[in-house]
Coordinates of C-alpha atoms in Angstrom, one line a residue:
Chain D
M69 CA 9.3 2.4 -27.6
S70 CA 12.2 0.3 -28.7
N71 CA 10.5 -3.1 -28.6
T72 CA 11.7 -5.5 -31.2
P73 CA 9.4 -8.6 -31.7
A74 CA 12.2 -10.6 -30.2
T75 CA 11.6 -9.2 -26.7
P76 CA 10.4 -12.1 -24.6
L77 CA 7.3 -11.7 -22.4
L78 CA 7.4 -12.4 -18.7
T79 CA 5.2 -15.5 -19.0
D80 CA 7.5 -16.9 -21.7
I81 CA 10.4 -16.5 -19.4
I82 CA 8.6 -18.2 -16.6
T83 CA 7.5 -21.0 -18.9
N84 CA 11.1 -21.4 -19.8
H85 CA 12.1 -21.7 -16.1
A86 CA 9.5 -24.5 -15.8
R87 CA 11.2 -26.4 -18.6
N88 CA 14.7 -26.0 -17.2
E89 CA 14.1 -26.4 -13.5
A90 CA 10.6 -27.9 -13.2
S91 CA 10.9 -28.9 -9.5
S92 CA 12.4 -25.7 -8.2
I93 CA 10.0 -23.9 -5.9
A94 CA 8.6 -20.7 -7.4
C95 CA 6.3 -19.4 -4.7
S96 CA 6.0 -20.0 -1.0
F97 CA 3.1 -18.6 1.0
Q98 CA 3.1 -18.8 4.7
P99 CA -0.3 -17.7 6.1
R100 CA 0.6 -18.4 9.8
G101 CA 3.4 -20.4 11.4
P102 CA 6.0 -22.3 9.3
E103 CA 3.9 -25.5 9.4
T104 CA 1.2 -23.7 7.4
A105 CA 3.4 -22.9 4.4
L106 CA 2.1 -23.7 0.9
H107 CA 4.5 -24.1 -2.1
L108 CA 4.3 -24.2 -5.8
T109 CA 7.0 -25.5 -8.1
Y110 CA 7.7 -23.9 -11.4
K111 CA 6.1 -26.9 -13.2
A112 CA 2.9 -26.7 -11.1
L113 CA 2.7 -22.9 -11.4
V114 CA 3.0 -22.9 -15.2
E115 CA 0.5 -25.8 -15.5
K116 CA -2.1 -23.9 -13.4
V117 CA -1.5 -20.7 -15.3
E118 CA -2.1 -22.5 -18.6
V119 CA -5.4 -24.0 -17.4
R120 CA -6.7 -20.6 -16.2
A121 CA -5.4 -18.8 -19.3
K122 CA -7.3 -21.2 -21.5
L123 CA -10.4 -20.6 -19.4
L124 CA -10.1 -16.8 -19.7
T125 CA -9.5 -17.1 -23.4
L126 CA -12.6 -19.4 -23.9
L127 CA -14.7 -16.9 -21.9
G128 CA -13.7 -14.2 -24.3
Y129 CA -11.8 -11.9 -22.0
R130 CA -8.8 -11.3 -24.2
N131 CA -8.1 -7.5 -24.4
K132 CA -10.9 -7.0 -21.8
H133 CA -10.5 -5.6 -18.3
V134 CA -10.9 -8.1 -15.5
A135 CA -10.6 -7.2 -11.8
L136 CA -8.7 -9.4 -9.4
L137 CA -10.0 -9.4 -5.9
F138 CA -8.1 -11.8 -3.8
P139 CA -6.9 -12.2 -0.2
S140 CA -3.1 -12.8 -0.1
G141 CA -2.3 -16.2 -1.5
L142 CA -1.2 -18.5 -4.3
E143 CA -4.5 -18.1 -6.2
F144 CA -3.7 -14.5 -7.0
I145 CA -0.4 -15.4 -8.5
V146 CA -1.9 -18.0 -10.8
D147 CA -4.8 -15.8 -11.9
F148 CA -2.6 -12.7 -12.4
L149 CA -0.1 -14.6 -14.6
A150 CA -3.0 -16.3 -16.4
C151 CA -4.2 -12.8 -17.4
L152 CA -0.7 -11.9 -18.6
R153 CA -0.5 -15.2 -20.5
A154 CA -3.9 -14.8 -22.2
G155 CA -3.7 -11.1 -23.0
V156 CA -6.5 -10.3 -20.5
I157 CA -5.9 -6.9 -18.9
A158 CA -5.7 -7.5 -15.1
I159 CA -6.8 -5.0 -12.6
P160 CA -5.6 -6.0 -9.1
L161 CA -7.5 -4.5 -6.3
N162 CA -7.6 -4.9 -2.5
V163 CA -10.4 -6.8 -0.8
T164 CA -12.3 -4.3 1.3
R165 CA -13.7 -4.9 4.8
N166 CA -16.9 -2.9 4.7
A167 CA -19.4 -1.4 2.3
K168 CA -18.1 2.2 2.7
Q169 CA -14.7 1.0 1.6
F170 CA -16.2 -1.0 -1.2
E171 CA -17.5 2.2 -2.7
R172 CA -14.0 3.1 -3.8
T173 CA -13.7 -0.3 -5.5
L174 CA -17.0 0.4 -7.3
T175 CA -15.8 3.7 -8.7
I176 CA -12.7 1.9 -10.1
L177 CA -14.8 -0.9 -11.6
E178 CA -17.0 1.7 -13.2
D179 CA -14.0 3.7 -14.4
A180 CA -12.5 0.6 -16.1
K181 CA -15.9 -0.7 -17.2
V182 CA -15.2 -4.0 -15.6
K183 CA -17.7 -6.8 -16.1
A184 CA -15.9 -9.8 -14.7
I185 CA -14.2 -10.3 -11.4
L186 CA -11.7 -13.1 -10.6
T187 CA -11.8 -14.1 -7.0
T188 CA -12.3 -16.9 -4.5
A189 CA -15.7 -18.3 -3.5
D190 CA -15.2 -17.1 0.1
T191 CA -14.2 -13.6 -0.9
Q192 CA -17.1 -13.4 -3.3
K193 CA -19.5 -14.1 -0.5
S194 CA -18.2 -11.3 1.6
L195 CA -17.9 -8.8 -1.2
C196 CA -21.5 -9.5 -2.4
K197 CA -22.7 -8.6 1.0
Q198 CA -20.8 -5.3 0.9
L199 CA -22.1 -4.7 -2.6
T200 CA -25.8 -5.1 -1.6
E201 CA -25.2 -2.7 1.3
T202 CA -23.8 0.0 -1.0
Q203 CA -26.3 2.0 -3.1
G204 CA -24.3 1.8 -6.2
G205 CA -24.5 -1.8 -7.2
H206 CA -26.0 -5.2 -7.3
E207 CA -24.4 -8.6 -7.1
S208 CA -25.8 -9.5 -10.5
D209 CA -24.0 -6.5 -12.2
F210 CA -20.8 -8.6 -12.3
I211 CA -19.6 -12.0 -13.5
W212 CA -17.8 -13.6 -10.6
I213 CA -15.2 -16.2 -11.6
D214 CA -13.9 -18.3 -8.7
E215 CA -11.8 -21.4 -8.3
H216 CA -14.8 -23.6 -9.2
Y217 CA -14.9 -22.4 -12.8
R218 CA -13.3 -25.1 -15.0
T219 CA -13.0 -26.0 -18.6
L220 CA -12.0 -29.3 -20.1
E221 CA -11.8 -27.8 -23.6
D222 CA -8.3 -27.6 -24.9
I223 CA -7.5 -24.6 -27.1
D224 CA -4.5 -22.6 -28.3
I225 CA -4.0 -19.4 -26.5
P226 CA -3.5 -16.6 -29.1
A227 CA -0.1 -14.9 -28.9
V228 CA 0.4 -11.7 -26.9
T229 CA 2.6 -8.9 -28.1
S230 CA 4.9 -6.8 -25.9
D231 CA 3.1 -3.5 -26.7
Q232 CA -0.2 -4.8 -25.2
V233 CA -1.4 -3.5 -21.9
A234 CA -0.7 -6.2 -19.3
F235 CA -2.3 -4.7 -16.2
I236 CA -3.8 -1.6 -14.8
Q237 CA -2.5 -0.3 -11.5
Y238 CA -5.0 1.9 -9.7
T239 CA -2.8 3.6 -7.2
S240 CA -2.5 7.3 -7.4
G241 CA -5.4 9.7 -7.6
S242 CA -8.2 10.4 -5.1
T243 CA -11.3 8.3 -4.7
S244 CA -13.4 10.7 -6.7
S245 CA -11.2 10.5 -9.8
P246 CA -9.4 7.2 -9.8
K247 CA -6.3 7.0 -12.0
G248 CA -5.5 3.6 -13.6
V249 CA -1.9 3.3 -14.8
M250 CA -1.7 1.2 -17.9
V251 CA 1.4 -1.0 -17.7
T252 CA 2.4 -2.9 -20.8
Q253 CA 4.0 -6.3 -21.2
A254 CA 7.2 -4.6 -22.4
N255 CA 7.2 -2.2 -19.4
I256 CA 7.2 -5.2 -17.0
V257 CA 10.2 -7.0 -18.6
H258 CA 12.1 -3.7 -18.8
N259 CA 11.6 -2.9 -15.2
M260 CA 12.7 -6.4 -14.2
Q261 CA 16.0 -5.9 -16.1
V262 CA 16.4 -2.5 -14.4
M263 CA 15.9 -4.0 -10.9
Q264 CA 18.2 -6.9 -11.6
Q265 CA 20.9 -4.4 -12.7
S266 CA 20.5 -1.9 -9.9
C267 CA 20.0 -4.5 -7.1
Q268 CA 22.5 -7.0 -8.5
H269 CA 20.1 -9.8 -8.0
P270 CA 21.6 -13.2 -8.7
K271 CA 19.7 -15.7 -10.7
G272 CA 17.5 -17.7 -8.4
A273 CA 17.2 -14.9 -5.8
V274 CA 14.8 -15.3 -3.0
V275 CA 12.6 -12.2 -2.8
G276 CA 9.6 -11.3 -0.7
G277 CA 8.0 -10.3 2.6
W278 CA 4.6 -9.0 3.6
L279 CA 3.7 -6.3 1.1
P280 CA 0.2 -6.6 -0.4
Q281 CA 0.1 -8.4 -3.8
F282 CA -2.3 -6.0 -5.4
H283 CA 0.0 -2.9 -5.2
D284 CA 3.1 -2.0 -7.3
M285 CA 5.9 -2.6 -4.8
G286 CA 4.4 -6.0 -3.7
L287 CA 3.2 -7.0 -7.1
V288 CA 6.2 -6.0 -9.3
G289 CA 9.0 -5.9 -6.8
H290 CA 8.2 -8.9 -4.6
M291 CA 6.0 -11.2 -6.8
L292 CA 7.1 -10.8 -10.4
L293 CA 10.8 -10.1 -10.0
P294 CA 11.8 -13.4 -8.4
L295 CA 9.7 -15.3 -11.0
Y296 CA 11.7 -13.4 -13.7
L297 CA 14.9 -14.4 -12.0
A298 CA 14.0 -18.1 -11.7
G299 CA 14.0 -17.4 -8.0
R300 CA 11.5 -17.8 -5.3
Y301 CA 8.7 -15.5 -4.2
V302 CA 8.1 -15.9 -0.4
F303 CA 5.3 -14.0 1.2
M304 CA 2.8 -13.7 4.1
P305 CA -0.4 -11.7 4.6
P306 CA 0.2 -8.0 5.4
M307 CA -2.1 -8.4 8.4
S308 CA 0.2 -11.0 9.9
F309 CA 3.0 -8.5 9.8
I310 CA 0.9 -5.7 11.3
Q311 CA -0.3 -8.0 14.1
R312 CA 3.3 -9.2 15.0
P313 CA 6.1 -7.5 13.0
S314 CA 8.7 -10.0 14.2
R315 CA 7.0 -12.5 11.7
W316 CA 8.6 -10.5 8.9
L317 CA 12.1 -10.9 10.3
K318 CA 11.4 -14.6 11.0
L319 CA 10.3 -15.1 7.4
I320 CA 13.4 -13.5 6.1
S321 CA 15.7 -15.6 8.3
Q322 CA 13.8 -18.9 7.7
Y323 CA 13.7 -18.6 3.9
R324 CA 17.0 -16.8 3.5
I325 CA 15.4 -13.9 1.7
F326 CA 17.9 -11.8 -0.3
C327 CA 15.7 -8.8 -1.0
S328 CA 12.7 -7.6 1.0
A329 CA 11.1 -4.2 0.6
A330 CA 8.8 -2.1 2.8
P331 CA 7.9 1.5 3.1
N332 CA 9.5 3.4 6.0
F333 CA 6.4 2.5 8.0
G334 CA 7.4 -1.2 8.0
Y335 CA 10.8 -0.6 9.6
E336 CA 9.2 1.8 12.1
H337 CA 6.6 -0.8 13.0
C338 CA 9.4 -3.3 13.9
V339 CA 11.2 -0.7 16.0
N340 CA 8.1 0.3 17.9
L341 CA 6.3 -3.0 18.3
I342 CA 8.8 -5.8 18.6
R343 CA 9.4 -6.1 22.3
E344 CA 12.8 -6.2 23.8
T345 CA 11.7 -9.3 25.7
E346 CA 10.8 -11.3 22.6
D347 CA 13.2 -14.1 22.0
L348 CA 14.6 -13.7 18.4
S349 CA 18.0 -15.2 19.1
D350 CA 17.5 -18.0 16.6
L351 CA 17.2 -15.5 13.8
D352 CA 20.0 -14.8 11.3
L353 CA 19.4 -11.8 9.0
S354 CA 22.7 -11.9 7.3
C355 CA 21.0 -13.2 4.2
W356 CA 19.1 -10.0 3.8
K357 CA 21.4 -8.1 1.4
I358 CA 18.7 -5.6 0.1
A359 CA 16.4 -4.0 2.6
L360 CA 14.6 -1.8 0.2
N361 CA 12.9 1.3 1.6
G362 CA 10.6 3.0 -0.8
S363 CA 7.2 4.5 -1.6
E364 CA 7.2 7.0 1.2
P365 CA 9.9 9.4 2.5
V366 CA 12.8 7.5 4.0
S367 CA 13.7 8.5 7.5
A368 CA 17.4 8.2 8.4
S369 CA 16.5 8.0 12.1
T370 CA 14.2 5.0 11.6
M371 CA 16.9 3.2 9.6
Q372 CA 19.4 3.9 12.4
Q373 CA 17.0 2.7 15.1
F374 CA 16.3 -0.4 13.1
S375 CA 19.9 -1.4 12.6
Q376 CA 20.7 -0.7 16.3
R377 CA 17.9 -3.0 17.3
F378 CA 18.6 -5.9 14.9
Y379 CA 22.3 -5.6 14.4
H380 CA 22.8 -8.5 16.8
L381 CA 20.7 -10.8 14.6
G382 CA 23.2 -10.3 11.7
F383 CA 21.4 -7.4 10.0
D384 CA 23.9 -5.3 8.0
S385 CA 23.1 -1.6 7.9
N386 CA 24.7 -1.4 4.5
A387 CA 21.9 -3.6 3.2
F388 CA 19.5 -0.6 3.5
F389 CA 18.5 0.4 0.0
P390 CA 16.5 3.7 -0.1
S391 CA 14.8 3.8 -3.4
Y392 CA 12.5 5.8 -5.6
G393 CA 9.8 4.7 -8.1
M394 CA 6.1 4.6 -8.7
A395 CA 3.4 2.7 -10.6
E396 CA 3.7 5.2 -13.5
T397 CA 7.3 3.8 -14.1
T398 CA 6.1 0.2 -13.5
L399 CA 8.0 0.4 -10.2
F400 CA 11.7 1.1 -9.9
V401 CA 13.6 4.2 -11.0
S402 CA 16.5 4.7 -8.5
G403 CA 18.3 2.9 -5.7
G404 CA 21.6 1.6 -4.6
P405 CA 24.3 0.8 -5.5
K406 CA 24.0 -2.3 -3.5
G407 CA 25.8 -2.3 -0.2
T408 CA 26.0 1.4 0.3
G409 CA 23.3 1.8 3.0
V410 CA 21.7 5.1 3.9
Q411 CA 23.5 8.1 2.3
S412 CA 22.5 11.6 3.0
I413 CA 23.7 15.2 2.7
T414 CA 23.0 18.2 4.8
V415 CA 21.9 21.4 3.2
D416 CA 21.2 25.0 4.2
K417 CA 17.7 25.0 5.5
A418 CA 16.6 28.5 4.5
L419 CA 18.0 28.2 1.0
F420 CA 16.5 24.7 0.6
E421 CA 13.0 26.1 1.3
L422 CA 13.6 28.5 -1.5
G423 CA 14.6 25.7 -3.8
R424 CA 18.4 26.1 -3.6
V425 CA 20.7 23.2 -2.7
E426 CA 23.8 24.4 -0.8
T427 CA 25.6 21.9 1.4
K428 CA 26.1 23.1 5.0
A429 CA 27.5 21.2 7.9
D430 CA 24.8 22.0 10.4
G431 CA 22.0 22.1 7.9
V432 CA 18.9 20.0 7.3
K433 CA 19.5 16.3 6.4
V434 CA 18.2 15.0 3.0
V435 CA 18.3 11.2 2.5
C436 CA 19.5 10.0 -0.9
C437 CA 17.1 7.8 -2.9
G438 CA 19.9 6.1 -4.7
A439 CA 21.6 6.0 -8.1
I440 CA 19.4 6.6 -11.1
N441 CA 19.3 3.5 -13.2
D442 CA 21.2 4.0 -16.5
D443 CA 18.2 3.0 -18.5
F444 CA 16.3 6.2 -17.5
T445 CA 16.8 9.8 -18.5
V446 CA 15.9 12.0 -15.5
R447 CA 15.6 15.7 -15.6
I448 CA 15.0 18.3 -12.9
V449 CA 12.6 20.8 -14.4
N450 CA 10.9 24.0 -13.3
P451 CA 7.3 23.0 -13.1
D452 CA 6.0 26.4 -14.3
T453 CA 8.4 27.2 -17.2
F454 CA 9.4 23.6 -18.2
E455 CA 13.0 24.7 -18.3
I456 CA 15.8 22.5 -16.9
C457 CA 16.8 23.7 -13.5
R458 CA 20.4 24.6 -12.6
S459 CA 22.3 21.8 -10.8
N460 CA 21.9 23.5 -7.4
E461 CA 18.2 24.0 -7.8
T462 CA 15.3 21.8 -6.8
G463 CA 12.6 21.1 -9.4
E464 CA 10.1 18.6 -10.6
I465 CA 11.4 15.2 -11.4
W466 CA 10.8 14.2 -15.0
I467 CA 11.5 10.7 -16.3
A468 CA 11.9 9.0 -19.7
G469 CA 12.6 5.4 -20.3
D470 CA 11.0 2.1 -21.4
S471 CA 9.5 1.4 -18.0
V472 CA 7.3 4.5 -18.2
A473 CA 3.8 3.2 -18.6
A474 CA 1.4 3.9 -21.5
G475 CA -0.7 6.5 -19.5
Y476 CA -3.9 6.7 -17.5
L477 CA -6.9 4.7 -18.6
N478 CA -9.6 6.7 -20.2
Q479 CA -7.8 10.0 -19.5
P480 CA -6.3 11.3 -22.7
A481 CA -5.9 14.9 -21.5
K482 CA -4.2 13.9 -18.2
T483 CA -2.1 11.3 -20.1
A484 CA -0.9 13.9 -22.6
D485 CA 0.0 16.4 -19.8
E486 CA 1.6 14.0 -17.4
F487 CA 3.1 11.2 -19.6
Y488 CA 4.1 13.2 -22.7
A489 CA 5.5 16.4 -21.3
K490 CA 8.1 18.3 -23.3
L491 CA 10.8 20.7 -22.2
S492 CA 10.5 24.3 -23.3
S493 CA 13.8 23.9 -25.2
G494 CA 11.9 22.2 -28.1
D495 CA 13.6 18.9 -27.4
P496 CA 11.3 16.2 -29.0
Q497 CA 12.0 13.7 -26.1
T498 CA 8.8 13.2 -24.0
F499 CA 8.8 12.8 -20.2
L500 CA 6.7 11.6 -17.4
R501 CA 5.9 14.4 -14.9
T502 CA 6.1 12.8 -11.5
G503 CA 4.7 15.6 -9.3
D504 CA 7.6 15.0 -7.0
M505 CA 10.2 17.7 -6.4
G506 CA 13.9 16.9 -5.9
F507 CA 17.4 17.3 -7.2
I508 CA 20.3 15.2 -8.6
L509 CA 23.8 15.2 -7.2
A510 CA 26.4 12.9 -8.7
Q511 CA 23.8 10.8 -10.6
Q512 CA 22.0 10.2 -7.2
L513 CA 18.4 11.3 -6.7
Y514 CA 17.1 13.3 -3.8
I515 CA 13.5 14.0 -3.1
S516 CA 12.5 17.3 -1.4
G517 CA 8.7 17.3 -1.5
R518 CA 5.6 17.1 -3.7
I519 CA 3.7 19.5 -5.9
K520 CA 0.6 17.4 -6.0
E521 CA -2.0 17.9 -3.4
L522 CA -1.2 14.8 -1.4
L523 CA -0.5 14.4 2.3
I524 CA 1.6 11.6 3.7
V525 CA 0.6 10.8 7.2
R526 CA 1.9 7.7 9.1
G527 CA 2.9 6.1 5.8
R528 CA -0.4 6.6 4.1
N529 CA -1.0 8.7 1.0
I530 CA -3.9 10.9 1.9
Y531 CA -5.9 12.9 -0.6
P532 CA -7.4 15.7 1.5
Y533 CA -10.4 16.0 -0.8
D534 CA -11.5 12.5 -0.1
I535 CA -11.6 13.0 3.6
E536 CA -13.2 16.4 3.2
R537 CA -16.0 14.8 1.2
T538 CA -16.6 12.3 4.0
C539 CA -16.8 15.2 6.5
R540 CA -19.2 17.1 4.3
S541 CA -21.5 14.0 4.3
Y542 CA -21.9 14.3 8.1
R543 CA -25.6 14.9 8.8
Y544 CA -24.9 18.1 10.8
A545 CA -22.4 19.5 8.2
A546 CA -23.3 23.0 7.0
K547 CA -24.2 23.2 3.3
G548 CA -21.5 24.2 0.9
N549 CA -17.8 23.5 0.8
G550 CA -17.3 23.6 4.5
A551 CA -14.5 21.2 5.3
A552 CA -10.7 21.5 5.3
V553 CA -8.3 18.6 5.8
F554 CA -4.6 19.3 6.2
S555 CA -1.5 18.1 8.0
F556 CA 0.4 19.8 10.8
Q557 CA 3.6 19.1 12.6
R558 CA 3.6 18.3 16.3
D559 CA 6.5 16.7 18.3
S560 CA 8.4 16.2 15.0
Q561 CA 5.5 14.1 13.7
T562 CA 3.1 14.7 10.9
K563 CA -0.5 14.8 12.2
L564 CA -3.8 15.0 10.4
A565 CA -6.4 17.6 11.2
A566 CA -9.9 18.6 10.0
I567 CA -11.9 21.7 10.4
V568 CA -15.6 21.1 9.6
E569 CA -18.3 23.7 9.4
V570 CA -21.6 22.5 11.0
S571 CA -24.9 24.3 11.1
R572 CA -25.6 26.8 13.8
Q573 CA -28.6 24.8 14.9
A574 CA -26.4 21.7 15.4
L575 CA -23.8 23.7 17.4
A576 CA -26.6 24.8 19.7
D577 CA -28.2 21.4 20.1
N578 CA -25.1 19.1 20.4
K579 CA -22.1 18.8 22.5
L580 CA -18.9 19.5 20.5
S581 CA -17.3 16.3 21.7
R582 CA -20.1 14.3 20.3
M583 CA -19.8 15.8 16.9
T584 CA -16.0 15.5 16.8
D585 CA -16.4 11.8 17.9
D586 CA -18.9 11.2 15.1
L587 CA -16.6 12.7 12.5
K588 CA -13.6 10.8 13.8
A589 CA -15.5 7.5 13.6
M590 CA -16.8 8.3 10.0
V591 CA -13.3 9.0 8.8
T592 CA -11.7 6.0 10.4
E593 CA -14.3 3.6 9.1
E594 CA -14.1 4.9 5.6
H595 CA -10.4 5.7 5.2
E596 CA -8.7 3.8 8.1
I597 CA -6.9 6.9 9.2
T598 CA -7.4 8.8 12.4
L599 CA -7.8 12.5 12.5
D600 CA -5.5 13.8 15.3
R601 CA -7.4 17.1 15.7
I602 CA -10.9 18.1 14.7
L603 CA -12.5 21.5 15.0
V604 CA -16.2 21.9 14.4
V605 CA -17.0 25.5 13.6
P606 CA -19.9 27.7 12.5
P607 CA -20.4 28.2 8.8
G608 CA -18.0 30.7 7.1
T609 CA -15.1 30.2 9.6
I610 CA -12.7 28.2 7.3
P611 CA -10.2 30.7 5.8
K612 CA -10.5 30.7 2.0
T613 CA -8.9 32.6 -0.9
T614 CA -11.1 34.9 -3.0
S615 CA -11.5 32.0 -5.5
G616 CA -12.8 29.8 -2.7
K617 CA -9.7 27.6 -2.2
V618 CA -9.0 26.6 1.4
K619 CA -6.0 28.4 2.9
R620 CA -4.4 25.4 4.6
T621 CA -1.7 27.4 6.4
A622 CA -4.3 29.8 7.9
C623 CA -6.2 26.6 8.9
S624 CA -3.2 25.3 10.9
A625 CA -3.2 28.6 12.8
L626 CA -6.8 28.0 13.9
L627 CA -5.8 24.8 15.8
Chain S
M297 CA -9.7 -21.4 24.8
K298 CA -9.7 -20.0 28.3
F299 CA -9.3 -16.5 29.5
C300 CA -10.1 -14.3 32.4
K301 CA -12.6 -11.6 31.4
Q302 CA -11.4 -9.2 33.9
T303 CA -7.7 -9.3 33.1
L304 CA -8.4 -9.2 29.4
T305 CA -10.7 -6.2 29.7
K306 CA -8.0 -4.5 31.8
A307 CA -5.3 -5.3 29.3
I308 CA -7.4 -3.9 26.4
S309 CA -8.3 -0.8 28.5
Q310 CA -4.6 -0.3 29.4
Y311 CA -3.7 -0.4 25.7
L312 CA -6.5 2.0 24.7
S313 CA -5.5 4.5 27.3
E314 CA -2.0 4.5 25.9
A315 CA -3.2 4.6 22.2
V316 CA -6.0 7.2 22.3
E317 CA -6.6 10.4 24.1
E318 CA -9.3 10.7 26.9
F319 CA -10.1 7.0 27.1
S320 CA -12.1 6.0 30.1
A321 CA -12.5 2.3 31.0
E322 CA -15.8 3.1 32.8
Q323 CA -17.4 5.1 30.0
H324 CA -16.2 3.5 26.8
L325 CA -17.1 -0.2 27.1
D326 CA -19.6 0.3 24.3
T327 CA -17.9 3.0 22.3
S328 CA -16.5 1.8 19.0
F329 CA -12.7 1.8 18.7
S330 CA -12.8 4.0 15.6
R331 CA -15.0 6.5 17.5
L332 CA -12.3 6.6 20.2
G333 CA -9.8 7.4 17.4
L334 CA -8.0 4.1 17.2
D335 CA -6.3 3.7 13.8
S336 CA -6.2 0.5 11.8
T337 CA -2.8 -0.6 13.1
G338 CA -4.3 -0.1 16.6
H339 CA -7.2 -2.3 15.8
V340 CA -4.9 -5.1 14.7
Q341 CA -2.8 -4.7 17.9
L342 CA -5.9 -5.5 19.9
S343 CA -5.9 -8.9 18.2
A344 CA -2.3 -9.5 19.4
I345 CA -3.3 -8.6 23.0
I346 CA -6.1 -11.1 22.9
E347 CA -3.8 -13.8 21.5
D348 CA -1.4 -13.2 24.3
H349 CA -4.2 -13.7 26.8
T350 CA -6.1 -16.6 25.2
Q351 CA -3.0 -18.4 23.8
V352 CA -5.0 -19.3 20.7
E353 CA -4.7 -17.8 17.2
I354 CA -6.9 -14.8 16.7
E355 CA -7.8 -13.3 13.4
P356 CA -5.9 -10.0 13.0
T357 CA -9.2 -8.3 11.9
I358 CA -11.3 -9.3 14.9
A359 CA -11.5 -5.7 16.3
F360 CA -13.0 -4.5 13.0
D361 CA -15.8 -7.1 13.3
Y362 CA -16.4 -6.6 17.0
P363 CA -15.6 -2.9 17.4
T364 CA -16.2 -2.3 21.1
I365 CA -14.7 -3.8 24.3
N366 CA -18.0 -5.4 25.3
S367 CA -18.8 -6.9 21.9
L368 CA -15.2 -8.3 21.7
I369 CA -15.4 -9.9 25.1
Q370 CA -18.9 -11.3 24.4
F371 CA -17.7 -12.8 21.2
L372 CA -14.7 -14.4 22.9
E373 CA -16.9 -15.7 25.7
K374 CA -19.2 -17.4 23.3
K375 CA -16.2 -18.8 21.4
S376 CA -14.8 -20.3 24.6
V377 CA -18.1 -21.9 25.6
Q378 CA -18.2 -23.5 22.1
A379 CA -14.7 -24.7 22.5
V380 CA -15.6 -26.4 25.8
E381 CA -18.7 -28.0 24.2
V382 CA -16.7 -29.3 21.3
A383 CA -14.1 -30.7 23.7

């Protein structure tokens, strides 16, 4: 790490903005229509942050883990920045809807040994209800700190250094073994500089949209970035977007948003659900210079449909900004240059499946994830031999740079393997292993797939093991390891399927449709994803290797 | 808030028959949406359909809290009665 003591922290930078332009608006939250918008100036924001930071310091949470469970809103921004300001390690999490989902939250709280939860009084009520319904916890296990907590005592907040962990992003990893990425204060500022450079954000840029605040792209890309730039963070609840996607476009037009990001799903949702009859003629999307698309595979056809639909509202297809990054690199790694839109190459399909990249006119299209920012060293590496691949080969993407986080919380072995990997050449440089496969062409990054056992279905990262566990908990499930969850292709879409072994008695007693419906309901309630196909079969039917691993390809054949 | 129970039920059924396989308006009035295989985006879409019919703001998450056609309609009826009483 090349952190000199002079490196300013994000909260110092924001405090400085409050001095220079106290009355500029820092954040605007619009829960429903334009008349419901709430704003905070830089002066008001910094004052609120100071008050909360003093409270957290007085309560003794410096260097301790504190969870943040908030619905979308201004309160989250204040409390998150207060943690950064006071050296309290923030763990932002999503507010769950039912006890089943809260179990994942509980595993994370246990993993991080969290005692205190920052929240709102309303959210606390609903979460405590979920907590008592789960077997794992009691309300009294936690200290809940809501907006009514106040202190009148005035104290100095001890200084925070840039090598301290600022927050922990729980993102990757299955429910059974949650992985918390430790992002330092220096990581945050470095990634802000990287994004400013790659996206060419002007000072004072308006950035935002509907992405959730508790997750990397919404948190770092939408919320922290504009505050770093003395700009304005504009946002609405993700649910408002899901309900009526045109609200996103209205928000962009109304607040003249310069940069708004979404996974591919967001653009697709607009194409599918904004009706042709809806009157959007007042909208002007010409302000939207960076339509960032990241965190799931970018589809060129979605981008094309989107620009065809919204071209007449001033949307410029060159604003598309496919991008690559992850919580392990704070957020951003590659994207742009600004104004180049969706770039792709076509490669020979048969060779590509074997890991070779040969351009071919009538081949398979691979979308470019943009230029690798100069501040990163990226290598394409053979994941078995740790040798650098030839330029026409695909391999695992390895990354080094000051945005690479400090590792996974409480997982030294995994951290050593995945954050401090070394090439076989003996080069002392350490790299982050991303688990993604890809290649580099003319300093531009292309993604070809993943090594990790992860399925991406309808924009969601699915860990098959989590869903298999839910299926195995079904009361008629046969004993043993009798469930396989995998994806399959149908009508050029990725679908999700499960094969579940149930007891012979249950097969004799029950209608198949009843059992598949039960399983469908269980999976939807717990994971909010629908199984497109379910097979219930007698024990011993699922094809497995001699070592007991599920053969997923053979499973697809059973459908 | 005013709405016609019949047309709203029909609109919801219409949506479900497009969104999930083997939906039957006769058989599934009390079957949970997740049991029918409706995903979370689909649940939220139901709230938009209800908004269109009632012309009042509806919580996006309503179909998670009232997860069958009958429970949804009952809740909305109760709400509309309350609205009349308040008025």
